[in-house]
Amino acid sequence: MSTAQNKQQKKRKSQTPTALVYFATLLLFLAVFGLIASFVVDKLNELNQPQQAQKADPVPSFNLFFAHVNGKNVLAEMSVVRISPETNSVVVLPVSAVVKNDSDKTFREVYDNGGIIKLKASVEKTFGLTVDNYATVSNKAYERLVDMIGGVIYTPEEDLYYLAKNDADDISIRSGQAISLVGRQVRLISQYPVFKTGKEGNQLFINEATEQLVASAIRQTSITKNNLDNVYNIITENSDTDWDKNIYKVHKTYIKKMLDTNDTKCQLIAPEGKWQDNKLEMSDKFMEDLKKIILDTEPAPIED
């Protein structure tokens, strides 16, 4: 065999392993590409499948506590306003200062001895709820809020008469006479001894006035939404409060969404029980009713 033939055979033999390597590499590439393609197809199929809507966490109810304090720093009355975005409802608990707490002291006595912080703690313990934010409300703020909402229409069942030191604060309303009360008049009737039943009459008036004011605020949807910032500023001006602007902005969002439904429910629950010496000892029935309302306005838990 010639030298040229030997060289050609050796060249062909040396090329055979190289071809096998190329072929194996090609198979490996095709396998990897196939896996990638299969993965992509699976993901596209998943995206094309109907997606289950993820349930958002329920919005918890929150309780705002407002204590009306007069010019002599004496507690006049107070209210707990419970906002429940999930049930689209508002619960209002108006409380006279002479209602007794769980320790047999009036809320006015609690405020006199410990200020708003002690009063907040007493309200939480007595009524079995958590106060998320609190604020004291001055006479001026009280009157401005009532006037902003539109006042109260009131028809007393007895003659109301009181001579004050200041003639402008005199009260004279005949029984059965329907009268439109402005903020100052609402405040005076809430506090002055004009009822035959004493403080019990004041509490009943507070109940009626509060119910009208809250119902009017909810009914006047657009006006209320546009005035939320004004309401907040009026309440918190010169107030002893922990209701800061950042917290208020969150609350405002929920309140506006509720008002946008035009179907916000409002419920007033007022303290009931035994009146003695112008002080109210709340009944077990009232406490049970309040407990049920609190539970009913809690958001439903998310089902798995």
PDB file of N, CA and C in Angstrom, residues 140-216:
ATOM      1  N   LYS A 140     -67.359  74.785  71.370  1.00  0.00           N
ATOM      2  CA  LYS A 140     -67.338  75.434  70.057  1.00  0.00           C
ATOM      3  C   LYS A 140     -67.377  74.397  68.939  1.00  0.00           C
ATOM      4  N   ALA A 141     -66.572  73.358  69.070  1.00  0.00           N
ATOM      5  CA  ALA A 141     -66.541  72.314  68.047  1.00  0.00           C
ATOM      6  C   ALA A 141     -67.880  71.586  67.981  1.00  0.00           C
ATOM      7  N   TYR A 142     -68.456  71.303  69.140  1.00  0.00           N
ATOM      8  CA  TYR A 142     -69.755  70.627  69.217  1.00  0.00           C
ATOM      9  C   TYR A 142     -70.799  71.405  68.422  1.00  0.00           C
ATOM     10  N   GLU A 143     -70.886  72.714  68.676  1.00  0.00           N
ATOM     11  CA  GLU A 143     -71.889  73.548  68.020  1.00  0.00           C
ATOM     12  C   GLU A 143     -71.635  73.640  66.518  1.00  0.00           C
ATOM     13  N   ARG A 144     -70.389  73.770  66.119  1.00  0.00           N
ATOM     14  CA  ARG A 144     -70.066  73.880  64.695  1.00  0.00           C
ATOM     15  C   ARG A 144     -70.437  72.603  63.938  1.00  0.00           C
ATOM     16  N   LEU A 145     -70.206  71.450  64.555  1.00  0.00           N
ATOM     17  CA  LEU A 145     -70.538  70.189  63.906  1.00  0.00           C
ATOM     18  C   LEU A 145     -72.042  70.047  63.715  1.00  0.00           C
ATOM     19  N   VAL A 146     -72.819  70.389  64.753  1.00  0.00           N
ATOM     20  CA  VAL A 146     -74.279  70.310  64.644  1.00  0.00           C
ATOM     21  C   VAL A 146     -74.778  71.244  63.539  1.00  0.00           C
ATOM     22  N   ASP A 147     -74.252  72.462  63.501  1.00  0.00           N
ATOM     23  CA  ASP A 147     -74.678  73.427  62.485  1.00  0.00           C
ATOM     24  C   ASP A 147     -74.272  72.970  61.079  1.00  0.00           C
ATOM     25  N   MET A 148     -73.106  72.363  60.957  1.00  0.00           N
ATOM     26  CA  MET A 148     -72.636  71.896  59.656  1.00  0.00           C
ATOM     27  C   MET A 148     -73.570  70.821  59.089  1.00  0.00           C
ATOM     28  N   ILE A 149     -74.060  69.955  59.955  1.00  0.00           N
ATOM     29  CA  ILE A 149     -74.947  68.872  59.511  1.00  0.00           C
ATOM     30  C   ILE A 149     -76.349  69.396  59.217  1.00  0.00           C
ATOM     31  N   GLY A 150     -76.748  70.455  59.902  1.00  0.00           N
ATOM     32  CA  GLY A 150     -78.059  71.030  59.604  1.00  0.00           C
ATOM     33  C   GLY A 150     -78.979  71.172  60.783  1.00  0.00           C
ATOM     34  N   GLY A 151     -78.473  70.939  61.994  1.00  0.00           N
ATOM     35  CA  GLY A 151     -79.293  71.115  63.181  1.00  0.00           C
ATOM     36  C   GLY A 151     -80.236  69.959  63.444  1.00  0.00           C
ATOM     37  N   VAL A 152     -81.158  70.173  64.380  1.00  0.00           N
ATOM     38  CA  VAL A 152     -82.066  69.125  64.830  1.00  0.00           C
ATOM     39  C   VAL A 152     -83.486  69.677  64.900  1.00  0.00           C
ATOM     40  N   ILE A 153     -84.455  68.907  64.425  1.00  0.00           N
ATOM     41  CA  ILE A 153     -85.874  69.237  64.586  1.00  0.00           C
ATOM     42  C   ILE A 153     -86.376  68.514  65.833  1.00  0.00           C
ATOM     43  N   TYR A 154     -86.911  69.278  66.782  1.00  0.00           N
ATOM     44  CA  TYR A 154     -87.281  68.681  68.070  1.00  0.00           C
ATOM     45  C   TYR A 154     -88.650  69.167  68.515  1.00  0.00           C
ATOM     46  N   THR A 155     -89.467  68.230  68.997  1.00  0.00           N
ATOM     47  CA  THR A 155     -90.787  68.543  69.549  1.00  0.00           C
ATOM     48  C   THR A 155     -90.848  68.002  70.967  1.00  0.00           C
ATOM     49  N   PRO A 156     -90.673  68.833  71.980  1.00  0.00           N
ATOM     50  CA  PRO A 156     -90.672  68.345  73.366  1.00  0.00           C
ATOM     51  C   PRO A 156     -92.060  67.892  73.808  1.00  0.00           C
ATOM     52  N   GLU A 157     -92.101  66.930  74.703  1.00  0.00           N
ATOM     53  CA  GLU A 157     -93.361  66.440  75.246  1.00  0.00           C
ATOM     54  C   GLU A 157     -93.759  67.190  76.516  1.00  0.00           C
ATOM     55  N   GLU A 158     -92.948  68.152  76.915  1.00  0.00           N
ATOM     56  CA  GLU A 158     -93.229  68.987  78.079  1.00  0.00           C
ATOM     57  C   GLU A 158     -92.643  70.372  77.837  1.00  0.00           C
ATOM     58  N   ASP A 159     -93.124  71.351  78.586  1.00  0.00           N
ATOM     59  CA  ASP A 159     -92.549  72.692  78.474  1.00  0.00           C
ATOM     60  C   ASP A 159     -91.104  72.676  78.969  1.00  0.00           C
ATOM     61  N   LEU A 160     -90.227  73.262  78.190  1.00  0.00           N
ATOM     62  CA  LEU A 160     -88.825  73.360  78.584  1.00  0.00           C
ATOM     63  C   LEU A 160     -88.516  74.820  78.882  1.00  0.00           C
ATOM     64  N   TYR A 161     -88.049  75.061  80.113  1.00  0.00           N
ATOM     65  CA  TYR A 161     -87.837  76.455  80.524  1.00  0.00           C
ATOM     66  C   TYR A 161     -86.629  76.513  81.448  1.00  0.00           C
ATOM     67  N   TYR A 162     -85.715  77.455  81.113  1.00  0.00           N
ATOM     68  CA  TYR A 162     -84.530  77.631  81.961  1.00  0.00           C
ATOM     69  C   TYR A 162     -83.978  79.033  81.766  1.00  0.00           C
ATOM     70  N   LEU A 163     -83.733  79.719  82.898  1.00  0.00           N
ATOM     71  CA  LEU A 163     -83.124  81.046  82.857  1.00  0.00           C
ATOM     72  C   LEU A 163     -81.631  80.903  83.171  1.00  0.00           C
ATOM     73  N   ALA A 164     -80.807  81.272  82.221  1.00  0.00           N
ATOM     74  CA  ALA A 164     -79.357  81.158  82.389  1.00  0.00           C
ATOM     75  C   ALA A 164     -78.759  82.488  82.829  1.00  0.00           C
ATOM     76  N   LYS A 165     -77.515  82.448  83.278  1.00  0.00           N
ATOM     77  CA  LYS A 165     -76.822  83.691  83.655  1.00  0.00           C
ATOM     78  C   LYS A 165     -76.691  84.608  82.458  1.00  0.00           C
ATOM     79  N   ASN A 166     -76.455  83.985  81.313  1.00  0.00           N
ATOM     80  CA  ASN A 166     -76.371  84.734  80.055  1.00  0.00           C
ATOM     81  C   ASN A 166     -77.722  84.636  79.357  1.00  0.00           C
ATOM     82  N   ASP A 167     -78.365  85.804  79.103  1.00  0.00           N
ATOM     83  CA  ASP A 167     -79.697  85.795  78.501  1.00  0.00           C
ATOM     84  C   ASP A 167     -79.741  85.017  77.191  1.00  0.00           C
ATOM     85  N   ALA A 168     -78.646  85.025  76.461  1.00  0.00           N
ATOM     86  CA  ALA A 168     -78.610  84.328  75.171  1.00  0.00           C
ATOM     87  C   ALA A 168     -78.718  82.817  75.344  1.00  0.00           C
ATOM     88  N   ASP A 169     -78.488  82.325  76.565  1.00  0.00           N
ATOM     89  CA  ASP A 169     -78.550  80.888  76.820  1.00  0.00           C
ATOM     90  C   ASP A 169     -79.882  80.454  77.431  1.00  0.00           C
ATOM     91  N   ASP A 170     -80.826  81.382  77.578  1.00  0.00           N
ATOM     92  CA  ASP A 170     -82.142  81.018  78.119  1.00  0.00           C
ATOM     93  C   ASP A 170     -82.836  80.008  77.207  1.00  0.00           C
ATOM     94  N   ILE A 171     -83.624  79.124  77.823  1.00  0.00           N
ATOM     95  CA  ILE A 171     -84.378  78.128  77.067  1.00  0.00           C
ATOM     96  C   ILE A 171     -85.864  78.305  77.375  1.00  0.00           C
ATOM     97  N   SER A 172     -86.686  78.404  76.352  1.00  0.00           N
ATOM     98  CA  SER A 172     -88.133  78.520  76.519  1.00  0.00           C
ATOM     99  C   SER A 172     -88.818  77.908  75.299  1.00  0.00           C
ATOM    100  N   ILE A 173     -89.269  76.642  75.441  1.00  0.00           N
ATOM    101  CA  ILE A 173     -89.924  75.925  74.349  1.00  0.00           C
ATOM    102  C   ILE A 173     -91.209  75.300  74.883  1.00  0.00           C
ATOM    103  N   ARG A 174     -92.297  75.497  74.195  1.00  0.00           N
ATOM    104  CA  ARG A 174     -93.570  74.946  74.629  1.00  0.00           C
ATOM    105  C   ARG A 174     -93.710  73.482  74.236  1.00  0.00           C
ATOM    106  N   SER A 175     -94.466  72.757  75.050  1.00  0.00           N
ATOM    107  CA  SER A 175     -94.753  71.355  74.760  1.00  0.00           C
ATOM    108  C   SER A 175     -95.487  71.234  73.432  1.00  0.00           C
ATOM    109  N   GLY A 176     -95.066  70.259  72.618  1.00  0.00           N
ATOM    110  CA  GLY A 176     -95.714  70.018  71.331  1.00  0.00           C
ATOM    111  C   GLY A 176     -95.318  70.982  70.238  1.00  0.00           C
ATOM    112  N   GLN A 177     -94.439  71.910  70.535  1.00  0.00           N
ATOM    113  CA  GLN A 177     -94.000  72.904  69.543  1.00  0.00           C
ATOM    114  C   GLN A 177     -92.757  72.399  68.819  1.00  0.00           C
ATOM    115  N   ALA A 178     -92.897  72.101  67.537  1.00  0.00           N
ATOM    116  CA  ALA A 178     -91.745  71.664  66.737  1.00  0.00           C
ATOM    117  C   ALA A 178     -90.837  72.849  66.482  1.00  0.00           C
ATOM    118  N   ILE A 179     -89.577  72.675  66.760  1.00  0.00           N
ATOM    119  CA  ILE A 179     -88.625  73.770  66.616  1.00  0.00           C
ATOM    120  C   ILE A 179     -87.330  73.251  66.005  1.00  0.00           C
ATOM    121  N   SER A 180     -86.734  74.085  65.166  1.00  0.00           N
ATOM    122  CA  SER A 180     -85.440  73.751  64.566  1.00  0.00           C
ATOM    123  C   SER A 180     -84.335  74.292  65.467  1.00  0.00           C
ATOM    124  N   LEU A 181     -83.535  73.397  65.994  1.00  0.00           N
ATOM    125  CA  LEU A 181     -82.492  73.768  66.946  1.00  0.00           C
ATOM    126  C   LEU A 181     -81.136  73.880  66.249  1.00  0.00           C
ATOM    127  N   VAL A 182     -80.431  74.963  66.524  1.00  0.00           N
ATOM    128  CA  VAL A 182     -79.061  75.109  66.035  1.00  0.00           C
ATOM    129  C   VAL A 182     -78.111  74.483  67.056  1.00  0.00           C
ATOM    130  N   GLY A 183     -76.844  74.475  66.720  1.00  0.00           N
ATOM    131  CA  GLY A 183     -75.863  73.791  67.566  1.00  0.00           C
ATOM    132  C   GLY A 183     -75.848  74.255  69.009  1.00  0.00           C
ATOM    133  N   ARG A 184     -75.915  75.562  69.219  1.00  0.00           N
ATOM    134  CA  ARG A 184     -75.875  76.088  70.587  1.00  0.00           C
ATOM    135  C   ARG A 184     -77.067  75.608  71.404  1.00  0.00           C
ATOM    136  N   GLN A 185     -78.256  75.600  70.793  1.00  0.00           N
ATOM    137  CA  GLN A 185     -79.447  75.150  71.492  1.00  0.00           C
ATOM    138  C   GLN A 185     -79.386  73.655  71.815  1.00  0.00           C
ATOM    139  N   VAL A 186     -78.889  72.878  70.882  1.00  0.00           N
ATOM    140  CA  VAL A 186     -78.751  71.437  71.116  1.00  0.00           C
ATOM    141  C   VAL A 186     -77.813  71.189  72.292  1.00  0.00           C
ATOM    142  N   ARG A 187     -76.715  71.913  72.328  1.00  0.00           N
ATOM    143  CA  ARG A 187     -75.757  71.744  73.428  1.00  0.00           C
ATOM    144  C   ARG A 187     -76.375  72.122  74.771  1.00  0.00           C
ATOM    145  N   LEU A 188     -77.113  73.234  74.830  1.00  0.00           N
ATOM    146  CA  LEU A 188     -77.690  73.697  76.089  1.00  0.00           C
ATOM    147  C   LEU A 188     -78.757  72.739  76.608  1.00  0.00           C
ATOM    148  N   ILE A 189     -79.637  72.278  75.715  1.00  0.00           N
ATOM    149  CA  ILE A 189     -80.689  71.344  76.143  1.00  0.00           C
ATOM    150  C   ILE A 189     -80.081  70.024  76.596  1.00  0.00           C
ATOM    151  N   SER A 190     -78.975  69.636  75.979  1.00  0.00           N
ATOM    152  CA  SER A 190     -78.300  68.390  76.388  1.00  0.00           C
ATOM    153  C   SER A 190     -77.775  68.481  77.815  1.00  0.00           C
ATOM    154  N   GLN A 191     -77.436  69.705  78.271  1.00  0.00           N
ATOM    155  CA  GLN A 191     -76.761  69.859  79.554  1.00  0.00           C
ATOM    156  C   GLN A 191     -77.636  70.460  80.659  1.00  0.00           C
ATOM    157  N   TYR A 192     -78.542  71.369  80.294  1.00  0.00           N
ATOM    158  CA  TYR A 192     -79.279  72.118  81.315  1.00  0.00           C
ATOM    159  C   TYR A 192     -80.392  71.281  81.958  1.00  0.00           C
ATOM    160  N   PRO A 193     -80.752  71.622  83.206  1.00  0.00           N
ATOM    161  CA  PRO A 193     -81.819  70.881  83.918  1.00  0.00           C
ATOM    162  C   PRO A 193     -83.199  71.375  83.498  1.00  0.00           C
ATOM    163  N   VAL A 194     -83.635  71.002  82.308  1.00  0.00           N
ATOM    164  CA  VAL A 194     -84.911  71.487  81.772  1.00  0.00           C
ATOM    165  C   VAL A 194     -85.994  70.412  81.749  1.00  0.00           C
ATOM    166  N   PHE A 195     -85.659  69.189  82.137  1.00  0.00           N
ATOM    167  CA  PHE A 195     -86.614  68.091  82.062  1.00  0.00           C
ATOM    168  C   PHE A 195     -87.106  67.696  83.459  1.00  0.00           C
ATOM    169  N   LYS A 196     -88.382  67.326  83.542  1.00  0.00           N
ATOM    170  CA  LYS A 196     -88.957  66.912  84.824  1.00  0.00           C
ATOM    171  C   LYS A 196     -88.280  65.653  85.358  1.00  0.00           C
ATOM    172  N   THR A 197     -87.829  64.816  84.444  1.00  0.00           N
ATOM    173  CA  THR A 197     -87.176  63.570  84.852  1.00  0.00           C
ATOM    174  C   THR A 197     -85.679  63.750  85.102  1.00  0.00           C
ATOM    175  N   GLY A 198     -85.207  64.980  85.093  1.00  0.00           N
ATOM    176  CA  GLY A 198     -83.793  65.244  85.365  1.00  0.00           C
ATOM    177  C   GLY A 198     -82.881  64.749  84.261  1.00  0.00           C
ATOM    178  N   LYS A 199     -81.769  64.152  84.653  1.00  0.00           N
ATOM    179  CA  LYS A 199     -80.748  63.720  83.695  1.00  0.00           C
ATOM    180  C   LYS A 199     -81.251  62.636  82.749  1.00  0.00           C
ATOM    181  N   GLU A 200     -82.267  61.907  83.158  1.00  0.00           N
ATOM    182  CA  GLU A 200     -82.842  60.914  82.252  1.00  0.00           C
ATOM    183  C   GLU A 200     -83.411  61.606  81.017  1.00  0.00           C
ATOM    184  N   GLY A 201     -84.061  62.760  81.230  1.00  0.00           N
ATOM    185  CA  GLY A 201     -84.585  63.520  80.102  1.00  0.00           C
ATOM    186  C   GLY A 201     -83.478  64.021  79.195  1.00  0.00           C
ATOM    187  N   ASN A 202     -82.368  64.440  79.791  1.00  0.00           N
ATOM    188  CA  ASN A 202     -81.219  64.879  78.985  1.00  0.00           C
ATOM    189  C   ASN A 202     -80.683  63.737  78.127  1.00  0.00           C
ATOM    190  N   GLN A 203     -80.598  62.547  78.726  1.00  0.00           N
ATOM    191  CA  GLN A 203     -80.098  61.396  77.967  1.00  0.00           C
ATOM    192  C   GLN A 203     -81.018  61.074  76.800  1.00  0.00           C
ATOM    193  N   LEU A 204     -82.337  61.123  77.023  1.00  0.00           N
ATOM    194  CA  LEU A 204     -83.285  60.836  75.947  1.00  0.00           C
ATOM    195  C   LEU A 204     -83.169  61.877  74.832  1.00  0.00           C
ATOM    196  N   PHE A 205     -82.954  63.139  75.212  1.00  0.00           N
ATOM    197  CA  PHE A 205     -82.771  64.175  74.196  1.00  0.00           C
ATOM    198  C   PHE A 205     -81.487  63.939  73.411  1.00  0.00           C
ATOM    199  N   ILE A 206     -80.422  63.593  74.111  1.00  0.00           N
ATOM    200  CA  ILE A 206     -79.151  63.296  73.442  1.00  0.00           C
ATOM    201  C   ILE A 206     -79.334  62.160  72.438  1.00  0.00           C
ATOM    202  N   ASN A 207     -80.081  61.138  72.829  1.00  0.00           N
ATOM    203  CA  ASN A 207     -80.336  60.007  71.927  1.00  0.00           C
ATOM    204  C   ASN A 207     -81.012  60.482  70.642  1.00  0.00           C
ATOM    205  N   GLU A 208     -82.084  61.255  70.806  1.00  0.00           N
ATOM    206  CA  GLU A 208     -82.857  61.712  69.643  1.00  0.00           C
ATOM    207  C   GLU A 208     -82.030  62.635  68.758  1.00  0.00           C
ATOM    208  N   ALA A 209     -81.321  63.576  69.383  1.00  0.00           N
ATOM    209  CA  ALA A 209     -80.519  64.517  68.602  1.00  0.00           C
ATOM    210  C   ALA A 209     -79.407  63.790  67.855  1.00  0.00           C
ATOM    211  N   THR A 210     -78.721  62.869  68.522  1.00  0.00           N
ATOM    212  CA  THR A 210     -77.617  62.134  67.893  1.00  0.00           C
ATOM    213  C   THR A 210     -78.110  61.303  66.727  1.00  0.00           C
ATOM    214  N   GLU A 211     -79.241  60.635  66.915  1.00  0.00           N
ATOM    215  CA  GLU A 211     -79.791  59.797  65.846  1.00  0.00           C
ATOM    216  C   GLU A 211     -80.128  60.637  64.618  1.00  0.00           C
ATOM    217  N   GLN A 212     -80.736  61.784  64.828  1.00  0.00           N
ATOM    218  CA  GLN A 212     -81.059  62.678  63.704  1.00  0.00           C
ATOM    219  C   GLN A 212     -79.800  63.160  62.991  1.00  0.00           C
ATOM    220  N   LEU A 213     -78.805  63.561  63.748  1.00  0.00           N
ATOM    221  CA  LEU A 213     -77.588  64.120  63.158  1.00  0.00           C
ATOM    222  C   LEU A 213     -76.845  63.083  62.331  1.00  0.00           C
ATOM    223  N   VAL A 214     -76.710  61.870  62.865  1.00  0.00           N
ATOM    224  CA  VAL A 214     -75.987  60.828  62.133  1.00  0.00           C
ATOM    225  C   VAL A 214     -76.765  60.423  60.880  1.00  0.00           C
ATOM    226  N   ALA A 215     -78.094  60.277  61.016  1.00  0.00           N
ATOM    227  CA  ALA A 215     -78.920  59.915  59.866  1.00  0.00           C
ATOM    228  C   ALA A 215     -78.830  60.989  58.778  1.00  0.00           C
ATOM    229  N   SER A 216     -78.828  62.253  59.176  1.00  0.00           N
ATOM    230  CA  SER A 216     -78.722  63.345  58.204  1.00  0.00           C
ATOM    231  C   SER A 216     -77.370  63.321  57.502  1.00  0.00           C
TER     232      SER A 216
END
